[in-house]
Coordinates of C-alpha atoms in Angstrom, one line a residue:
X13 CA 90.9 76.8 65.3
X14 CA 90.6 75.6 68.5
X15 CA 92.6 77.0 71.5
X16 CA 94.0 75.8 74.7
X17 CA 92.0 77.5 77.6
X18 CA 94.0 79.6 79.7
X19 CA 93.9 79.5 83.3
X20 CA 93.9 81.9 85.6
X21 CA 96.1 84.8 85.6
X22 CA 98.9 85.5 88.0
X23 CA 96.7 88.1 89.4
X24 CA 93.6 86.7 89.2
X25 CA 91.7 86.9 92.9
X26 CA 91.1 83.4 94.3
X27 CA 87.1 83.0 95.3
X28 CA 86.8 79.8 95.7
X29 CA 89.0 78.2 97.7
X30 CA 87.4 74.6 98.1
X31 CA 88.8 74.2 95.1
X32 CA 92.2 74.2 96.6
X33 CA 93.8 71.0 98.2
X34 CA 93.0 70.8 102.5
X35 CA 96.9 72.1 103.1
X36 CA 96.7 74.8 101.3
X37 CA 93.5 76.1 102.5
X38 CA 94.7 75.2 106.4
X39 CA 98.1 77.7 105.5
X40 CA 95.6 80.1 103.7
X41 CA 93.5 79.7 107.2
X42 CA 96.8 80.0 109.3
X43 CA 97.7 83.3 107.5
X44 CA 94.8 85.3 108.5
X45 CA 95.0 83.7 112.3
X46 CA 98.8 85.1 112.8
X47 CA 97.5 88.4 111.3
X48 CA 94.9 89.1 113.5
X49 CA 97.2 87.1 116.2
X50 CA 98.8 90.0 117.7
X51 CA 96.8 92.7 118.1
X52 CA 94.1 90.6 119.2
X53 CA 96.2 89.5 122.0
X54 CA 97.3 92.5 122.6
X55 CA 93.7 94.2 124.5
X56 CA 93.8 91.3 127.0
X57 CA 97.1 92.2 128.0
X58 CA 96.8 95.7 128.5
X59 CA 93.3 95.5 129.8
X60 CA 94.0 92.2 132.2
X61 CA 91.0 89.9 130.6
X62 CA 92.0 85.8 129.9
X63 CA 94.2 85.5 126.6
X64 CA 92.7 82.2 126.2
X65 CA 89.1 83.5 126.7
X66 CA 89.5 86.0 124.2
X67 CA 91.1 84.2 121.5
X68 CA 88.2 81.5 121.5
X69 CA 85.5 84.1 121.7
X70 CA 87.2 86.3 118.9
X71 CA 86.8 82.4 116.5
X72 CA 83.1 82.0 118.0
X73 CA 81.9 85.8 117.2
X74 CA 83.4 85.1 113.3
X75 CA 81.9 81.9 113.0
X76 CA 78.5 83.6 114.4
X77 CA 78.8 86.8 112.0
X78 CA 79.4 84.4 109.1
X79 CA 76.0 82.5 110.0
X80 CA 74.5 85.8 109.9
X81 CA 76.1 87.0 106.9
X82 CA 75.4 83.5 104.8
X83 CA 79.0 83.3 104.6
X84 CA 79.5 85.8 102.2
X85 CA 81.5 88.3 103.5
X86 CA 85.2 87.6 104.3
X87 CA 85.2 89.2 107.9
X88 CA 87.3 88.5 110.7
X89 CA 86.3 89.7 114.4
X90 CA 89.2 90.6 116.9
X91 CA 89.7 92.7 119.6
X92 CA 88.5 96.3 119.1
X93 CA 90.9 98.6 120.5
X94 CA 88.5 101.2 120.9
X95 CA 87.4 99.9 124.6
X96 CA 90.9 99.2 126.1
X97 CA 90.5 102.8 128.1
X98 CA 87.2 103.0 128.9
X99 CA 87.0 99.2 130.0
X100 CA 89.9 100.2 132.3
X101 CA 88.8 103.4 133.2
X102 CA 85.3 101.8 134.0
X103 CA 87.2 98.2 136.2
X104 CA 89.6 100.9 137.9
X105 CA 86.2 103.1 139.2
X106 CA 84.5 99.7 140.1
X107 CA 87.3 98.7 142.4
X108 CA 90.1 97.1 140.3
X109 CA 90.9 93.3 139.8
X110 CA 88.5 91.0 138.6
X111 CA 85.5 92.3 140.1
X112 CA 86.2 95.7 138.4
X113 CA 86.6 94.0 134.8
X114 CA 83.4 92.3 135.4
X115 CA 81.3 95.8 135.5
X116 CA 83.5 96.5 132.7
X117 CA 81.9 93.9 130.9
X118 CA 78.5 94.5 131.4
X119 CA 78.8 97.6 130.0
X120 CA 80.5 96.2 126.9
X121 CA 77.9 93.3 126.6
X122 CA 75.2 96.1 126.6
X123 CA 77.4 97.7 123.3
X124 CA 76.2 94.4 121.8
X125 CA 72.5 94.3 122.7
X126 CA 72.8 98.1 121.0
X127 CA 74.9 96.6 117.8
X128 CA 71.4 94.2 117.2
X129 CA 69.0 96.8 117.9
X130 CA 70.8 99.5 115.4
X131 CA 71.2 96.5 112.8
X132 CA 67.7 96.0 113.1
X133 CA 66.8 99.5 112.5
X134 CA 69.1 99.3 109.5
X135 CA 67.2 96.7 108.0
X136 CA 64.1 98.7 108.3
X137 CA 65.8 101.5 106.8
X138 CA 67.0 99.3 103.9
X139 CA 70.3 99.3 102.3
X140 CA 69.9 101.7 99.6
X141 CA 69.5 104.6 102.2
X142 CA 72.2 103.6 104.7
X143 CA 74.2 103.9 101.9
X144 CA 73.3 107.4 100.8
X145 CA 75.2 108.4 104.0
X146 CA 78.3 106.5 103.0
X147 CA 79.2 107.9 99.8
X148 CA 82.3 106.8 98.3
X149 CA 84.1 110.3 99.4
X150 CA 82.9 109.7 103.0
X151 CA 84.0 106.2 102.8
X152 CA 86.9 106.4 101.3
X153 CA 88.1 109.0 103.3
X154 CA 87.4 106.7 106.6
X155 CA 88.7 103.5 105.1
X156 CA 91.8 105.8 104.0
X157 CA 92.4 106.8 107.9
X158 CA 91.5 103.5 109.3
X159 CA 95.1 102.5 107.2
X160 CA 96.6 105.7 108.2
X161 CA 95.7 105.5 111.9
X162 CA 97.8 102.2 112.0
X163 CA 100.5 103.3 110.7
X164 CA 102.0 104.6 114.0
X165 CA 101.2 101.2 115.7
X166 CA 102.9 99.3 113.3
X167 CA 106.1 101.8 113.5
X168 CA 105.9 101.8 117.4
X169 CA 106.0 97.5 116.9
X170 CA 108.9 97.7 114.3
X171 CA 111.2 100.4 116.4
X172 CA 111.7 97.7 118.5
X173 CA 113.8 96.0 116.6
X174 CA 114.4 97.4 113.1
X175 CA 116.4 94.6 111.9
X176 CA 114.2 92.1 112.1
X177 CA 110.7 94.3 111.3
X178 CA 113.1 94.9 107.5
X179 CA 113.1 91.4 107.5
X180 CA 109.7 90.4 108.0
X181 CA 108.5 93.4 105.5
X182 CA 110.9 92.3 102.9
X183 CA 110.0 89.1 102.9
X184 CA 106.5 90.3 102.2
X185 CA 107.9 92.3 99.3
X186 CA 110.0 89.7 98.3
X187 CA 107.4 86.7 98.2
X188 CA 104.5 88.8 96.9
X189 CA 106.1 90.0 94.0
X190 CA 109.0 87.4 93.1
X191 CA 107.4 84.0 93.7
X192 CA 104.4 82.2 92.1
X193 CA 102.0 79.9 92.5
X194 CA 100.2 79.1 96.2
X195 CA 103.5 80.7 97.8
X196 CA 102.6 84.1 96.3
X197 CA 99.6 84.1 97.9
X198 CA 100.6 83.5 101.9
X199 CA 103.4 86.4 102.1
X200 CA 102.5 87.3 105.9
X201 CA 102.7 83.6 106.7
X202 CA 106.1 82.8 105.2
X203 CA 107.3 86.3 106.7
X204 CA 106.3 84.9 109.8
X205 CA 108.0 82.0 109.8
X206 CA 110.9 83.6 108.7
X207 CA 110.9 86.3 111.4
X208 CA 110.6 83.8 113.6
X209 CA 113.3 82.0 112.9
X210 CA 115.5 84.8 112.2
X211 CA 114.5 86.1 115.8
X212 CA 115.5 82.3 117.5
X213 CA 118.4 82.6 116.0
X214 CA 119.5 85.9 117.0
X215 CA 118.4 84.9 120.8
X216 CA 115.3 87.7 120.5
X217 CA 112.8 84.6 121.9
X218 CA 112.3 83.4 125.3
X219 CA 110.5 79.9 125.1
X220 CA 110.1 80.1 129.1
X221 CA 106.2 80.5 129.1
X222 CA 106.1 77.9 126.4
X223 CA 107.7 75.4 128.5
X224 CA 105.7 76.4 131.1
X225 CA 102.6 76.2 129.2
X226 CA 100.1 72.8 129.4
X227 CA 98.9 71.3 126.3
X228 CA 95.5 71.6 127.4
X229 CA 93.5 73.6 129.4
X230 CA 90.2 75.8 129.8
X231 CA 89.5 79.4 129.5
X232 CA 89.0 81.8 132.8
X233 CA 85.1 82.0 131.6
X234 CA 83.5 84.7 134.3
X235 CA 80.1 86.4 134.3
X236 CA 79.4 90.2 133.9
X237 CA 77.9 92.6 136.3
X238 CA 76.2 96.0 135.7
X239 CA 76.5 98.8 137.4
X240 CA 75.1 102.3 136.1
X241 CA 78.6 103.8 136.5
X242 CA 80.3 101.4 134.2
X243 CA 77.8 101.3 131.5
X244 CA 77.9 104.9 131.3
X245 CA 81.8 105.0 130.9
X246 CA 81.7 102.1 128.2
X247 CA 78.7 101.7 126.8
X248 CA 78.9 105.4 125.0
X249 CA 82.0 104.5 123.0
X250 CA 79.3 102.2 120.6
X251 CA 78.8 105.8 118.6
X252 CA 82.2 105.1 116.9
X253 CA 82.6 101.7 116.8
X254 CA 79.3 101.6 114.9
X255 CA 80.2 104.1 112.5
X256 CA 83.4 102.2 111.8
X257 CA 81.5 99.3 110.9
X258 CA 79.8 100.5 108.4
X259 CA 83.7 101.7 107.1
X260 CA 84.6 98.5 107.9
X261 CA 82.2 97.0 105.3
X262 CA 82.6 99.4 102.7
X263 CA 86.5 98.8 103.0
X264 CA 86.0 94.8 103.0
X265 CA 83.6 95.3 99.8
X266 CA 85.9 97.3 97.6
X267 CA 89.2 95.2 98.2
X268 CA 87.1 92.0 96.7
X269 CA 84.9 94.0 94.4
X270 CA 82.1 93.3 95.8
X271 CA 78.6 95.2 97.0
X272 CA 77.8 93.6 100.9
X273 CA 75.6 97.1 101.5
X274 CA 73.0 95.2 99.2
X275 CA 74.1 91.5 99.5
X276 CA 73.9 90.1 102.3
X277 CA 73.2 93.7 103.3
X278 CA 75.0 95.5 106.0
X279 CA 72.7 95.0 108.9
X280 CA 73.7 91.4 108.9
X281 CA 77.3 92.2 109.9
X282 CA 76.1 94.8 112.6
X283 CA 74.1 92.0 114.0
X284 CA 76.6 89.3 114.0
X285 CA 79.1 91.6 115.4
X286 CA 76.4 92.4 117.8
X287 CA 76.0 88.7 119.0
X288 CA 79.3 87.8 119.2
X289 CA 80.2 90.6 121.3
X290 CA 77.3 90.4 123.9
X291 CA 78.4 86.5 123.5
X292 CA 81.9 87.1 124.4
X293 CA 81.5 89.9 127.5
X294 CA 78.9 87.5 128.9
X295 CA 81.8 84.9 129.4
X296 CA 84.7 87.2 130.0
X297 CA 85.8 88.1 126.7
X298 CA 85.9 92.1 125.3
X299 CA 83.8 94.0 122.8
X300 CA 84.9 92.4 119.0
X301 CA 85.1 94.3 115.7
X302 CA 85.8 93.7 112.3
X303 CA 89.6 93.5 111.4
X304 CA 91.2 95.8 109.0
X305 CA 94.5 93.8 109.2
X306 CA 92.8 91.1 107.5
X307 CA 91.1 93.3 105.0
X308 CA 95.2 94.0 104.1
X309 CA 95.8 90.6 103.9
X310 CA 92.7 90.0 101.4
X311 CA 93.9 93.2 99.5
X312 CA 97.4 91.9 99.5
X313 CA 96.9 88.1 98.8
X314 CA 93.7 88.2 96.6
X315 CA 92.5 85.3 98.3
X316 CA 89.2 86.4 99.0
X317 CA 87.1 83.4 99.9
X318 CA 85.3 83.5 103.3
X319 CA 85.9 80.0 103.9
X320 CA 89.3 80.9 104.5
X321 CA 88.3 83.5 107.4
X322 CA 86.1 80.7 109.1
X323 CA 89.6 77.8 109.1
X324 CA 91.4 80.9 111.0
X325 CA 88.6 80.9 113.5
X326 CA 88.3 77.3 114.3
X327 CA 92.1 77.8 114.4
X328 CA 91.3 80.6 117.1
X329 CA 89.1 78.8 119.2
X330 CA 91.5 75.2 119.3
X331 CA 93.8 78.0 120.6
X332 CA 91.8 79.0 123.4
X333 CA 91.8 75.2 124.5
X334 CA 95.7 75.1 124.1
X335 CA 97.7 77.1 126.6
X336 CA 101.3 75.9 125.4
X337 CA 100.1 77.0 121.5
X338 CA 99.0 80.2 122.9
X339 CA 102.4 81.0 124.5
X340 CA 104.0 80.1 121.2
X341 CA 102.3 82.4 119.5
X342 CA 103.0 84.8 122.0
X343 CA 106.4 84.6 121.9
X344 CA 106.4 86.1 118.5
X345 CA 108.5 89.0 118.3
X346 CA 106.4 92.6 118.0
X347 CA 109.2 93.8 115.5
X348 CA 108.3 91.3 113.0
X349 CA 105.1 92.4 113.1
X350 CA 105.9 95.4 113.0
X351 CA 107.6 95.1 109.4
X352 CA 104.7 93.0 108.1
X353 CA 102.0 95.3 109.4
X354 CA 103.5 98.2 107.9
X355 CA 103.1 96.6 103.9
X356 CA 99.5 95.6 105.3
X357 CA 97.9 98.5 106.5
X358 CA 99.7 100.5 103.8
X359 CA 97.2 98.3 101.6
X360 CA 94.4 99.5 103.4
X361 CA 95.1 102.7 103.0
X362 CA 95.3 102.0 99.4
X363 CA 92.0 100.6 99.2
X364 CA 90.8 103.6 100.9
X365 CA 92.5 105.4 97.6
X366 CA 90.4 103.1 95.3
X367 CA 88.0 104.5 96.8
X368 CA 88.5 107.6 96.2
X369 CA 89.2 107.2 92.7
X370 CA 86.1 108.1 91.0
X371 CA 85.5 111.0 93.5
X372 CA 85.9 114.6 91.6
X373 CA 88.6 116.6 94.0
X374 CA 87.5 119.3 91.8
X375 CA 84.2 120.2 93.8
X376 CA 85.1 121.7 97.2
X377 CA 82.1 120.2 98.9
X378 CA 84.3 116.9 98.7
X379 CA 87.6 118.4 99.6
X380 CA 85.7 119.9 102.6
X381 CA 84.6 116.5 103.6
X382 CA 88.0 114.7 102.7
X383 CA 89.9 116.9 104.5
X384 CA 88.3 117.2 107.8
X385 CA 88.3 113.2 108.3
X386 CA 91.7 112.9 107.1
X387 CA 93.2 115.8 109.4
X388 CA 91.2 114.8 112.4
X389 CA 92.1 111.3 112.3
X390 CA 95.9 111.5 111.2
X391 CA 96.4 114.7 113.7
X392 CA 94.8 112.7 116.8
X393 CA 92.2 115.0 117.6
X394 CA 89.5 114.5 120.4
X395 CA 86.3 115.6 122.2
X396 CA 87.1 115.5 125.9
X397 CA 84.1 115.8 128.7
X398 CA 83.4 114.0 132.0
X399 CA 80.5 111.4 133.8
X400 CA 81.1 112.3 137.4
X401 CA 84.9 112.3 138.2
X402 CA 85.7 110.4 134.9
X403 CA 87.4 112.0 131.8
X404 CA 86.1 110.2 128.7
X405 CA 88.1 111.6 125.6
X406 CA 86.4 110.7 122.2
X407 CA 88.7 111.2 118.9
X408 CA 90.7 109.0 116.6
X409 CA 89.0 107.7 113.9
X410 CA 85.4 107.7 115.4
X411 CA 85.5 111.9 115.6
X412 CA 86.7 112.3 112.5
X413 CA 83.9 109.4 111.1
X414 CA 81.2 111.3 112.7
X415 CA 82.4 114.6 111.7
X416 CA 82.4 113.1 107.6
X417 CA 79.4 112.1 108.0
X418 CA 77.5 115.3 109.5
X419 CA 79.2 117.2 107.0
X420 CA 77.9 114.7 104.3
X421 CA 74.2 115.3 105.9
X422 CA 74.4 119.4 106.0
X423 CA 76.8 120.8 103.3
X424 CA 75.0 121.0 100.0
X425 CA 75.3 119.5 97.1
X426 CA 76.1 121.4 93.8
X427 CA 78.3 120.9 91.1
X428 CA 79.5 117.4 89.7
X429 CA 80.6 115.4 92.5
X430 CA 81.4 112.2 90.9
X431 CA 84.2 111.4 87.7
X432 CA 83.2 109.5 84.8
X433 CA 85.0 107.0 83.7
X434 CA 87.1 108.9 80.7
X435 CA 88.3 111.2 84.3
X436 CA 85.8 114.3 83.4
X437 CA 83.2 115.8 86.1
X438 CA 80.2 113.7 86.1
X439 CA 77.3 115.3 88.2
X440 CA 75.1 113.3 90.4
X441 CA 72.5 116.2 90.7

């Protein structure tokens, strides 16, 4: 008997979005660009580089890592948080103002040059070995902290305004798991909008800098400079960012199921993060990285064609050109989100967790590892020392990356490491 075919399930992931209708994959675009929106923003303002110049760099460096990657990996690049102090420290020694940011620069455009030259060593490594030092309990236990290490960010955003951060996380809730069809699958958008009005109406936006705003307009585009003092505040912070990279990737490739170690191989997204960020501190942008809030929004919308990354970043770069669309944007309150960001990197965690899952807590060796990254990361630890007059403090995340990793290199291996499927001790030995 023949049978109607069935489509796909509620919870089926989307992979191919071109074979959704142009508003649809412009929302689906839209979603990701408000998500990476504010903390993207959010380094030029505390560091004092061009809003504008940023958000157009942070659309050319995905674009570029995408060419590199042959599309296949649903990366966003943003603003990496990990150079706000030392790019200040570094324009503060150098003078202040403009001038100062400039040798701040350099020293991140040379963090660039060293992403290609790494990825090329990577490459001549190959794949199969990079990977042997990123087992899933070193990775998950990174990708676990990358979502717990938000977690304090998002709260700090939320405390601002509690009533509105409930309603931009409910409606996350709500959409994700009430409604169906395309509706279900842009949750952060629609809590946006909703925030946003909920926040216009309760007189929590000033539209000042929006009327203020031009339509169009240019970047501030400015050169770097070098000096030795500089690149030797900034340059040194590469050490973490490149560990959480590889993180980064490993995070990116279990939420959509996929290997990108091995296809397109993870040297590619080094050296397309590598370009882009020599790209954009040789024209006055900051040092870009791969996004984890997006890898939430992947987790939590199962929407996990790249195209959809590459509509956000032609999004991002027509912002760069519109000043009165960038203040608009802007205006969005942090509470909101706050409340969304606190569903989204909760998903990261929990894809840090997946992770995990296979991983046999039974063998110490893995509890050793597990629970240095986790501690070190979640307790805010840090390696403190000095270049001349200059305290450099080096902790978060990165430390407790490293530290996995070493202890991955010299513990030994004994006993069964790995589950099998049916949950018994499987060993790798």
């Amino acid at each position: 008997m023949a049978t109607k075919p069935v489509g796909p399930r509620l919870n089926d992931p989307i992979e191919d979005a071109s074979t959704l209708p142009v508003p649809k994959r412009l929302l689906l675009g839209l979603q990701h660009l408000f998500t990476m929106f504010g903390s993207t923003v959010l380094v030029p303002l505390t560091t004092g580089l061009d809003v504008a110049t940023v958000l157009l760099m942070g659309g050319v460096g995905t674009l570029i890592c995408h060419l590199c990657t042959k599309g296949k990996v649903p990366v966003y690049l943003g603003s990496s948080f990990a150079y706000i102090t030392p790019v200040i420290m570094a324009a503060q020694v150098m003078g202040g103002g403009a001038d100062g940011l400039a040798y701040a620069r350099g020293g991140v455009f040379l963090v660039g040059i060293a992403y290609i030259v790494i990825s090329l060593l990577v490459m001549a490594v190959g794949a199969d070995r990079v990977r042997a030092v990123f087992p899933p309990v070193v990775t998950g236990s990174i990708i676990t902290s990358l979502g717990l290490m938000l977690a304090p960010t998002a709260i700090d955003m939320a405390s601002e305004n509690w009533a509105l951060a409930i309603v931009g996380m409910a409606t996350v809730i709500i959409v994700t798991m009430f409604f169906r069809g395309f509706v279900q699958v842009i949750p952060v958008l629609i809590a946006m909008i909703v925030g946003y009005l909920v926040s216009l109406a309760a007189g929590q936006v000033d539209l000042t800098a929006v009327k203020e705003a031009a339509w169009i307009g240019l970047p501030s585009f400015a050169a770097p400079k070098f000096s030795p003092v500089a690149i030797a505040l900034v340059t040194p912070v590469c050490i973490a960012t490149i560990v959480e990279c590889f993180g980064d990737v490993a995070a990116i490739g279990e939420t959509v199921r996929k290997d990108f170690y091995k296809d397109p191989s993870v040297h590619r997204v080094m050296l397309g993060d590598g370009i882009a960020t020599a790209l954009s501190a040789a024209v006055g942008g900051c040092a870009l990285t791969t996004y984890s809030e997006n890898t939430g929004v992947l987790a939590l919308t199962k929407v996990w064609d790249p195209l959809v990354m590459r509509i956000a970043a032609v999004f991002a770069i027509l912002l760069g050109f519109c000043p009165k669309v960038s203040a608009l944007l802007q205006t969005m309150p942090g509470s909101v989100v706050g409340g969304i960001s606190i569903i989204l990197f909760g998903f990261v965690a929990g894809t840090g967790l997946r992770t995990l899952h296979p991983v046999n807590f039974g063998n110490s060796r893995n509890q050793i590892i597990f629970a240095a990254v986790l501690i070190l990361c979640i307790g805010g630890a840090a390696v403190s020392f000095t270049i001349g007059e200059v305290a450099i403090s080096f902790g978060g995340v990165a430390l407790a990356a490293v530290v996995g990793l070493v202890l991955n290199l010299v513990l030994p291996k004994f006993g069964d490491e790995m589950l099998e499927e049916d949950g018994k001790a499987s060993s790798d030995n």
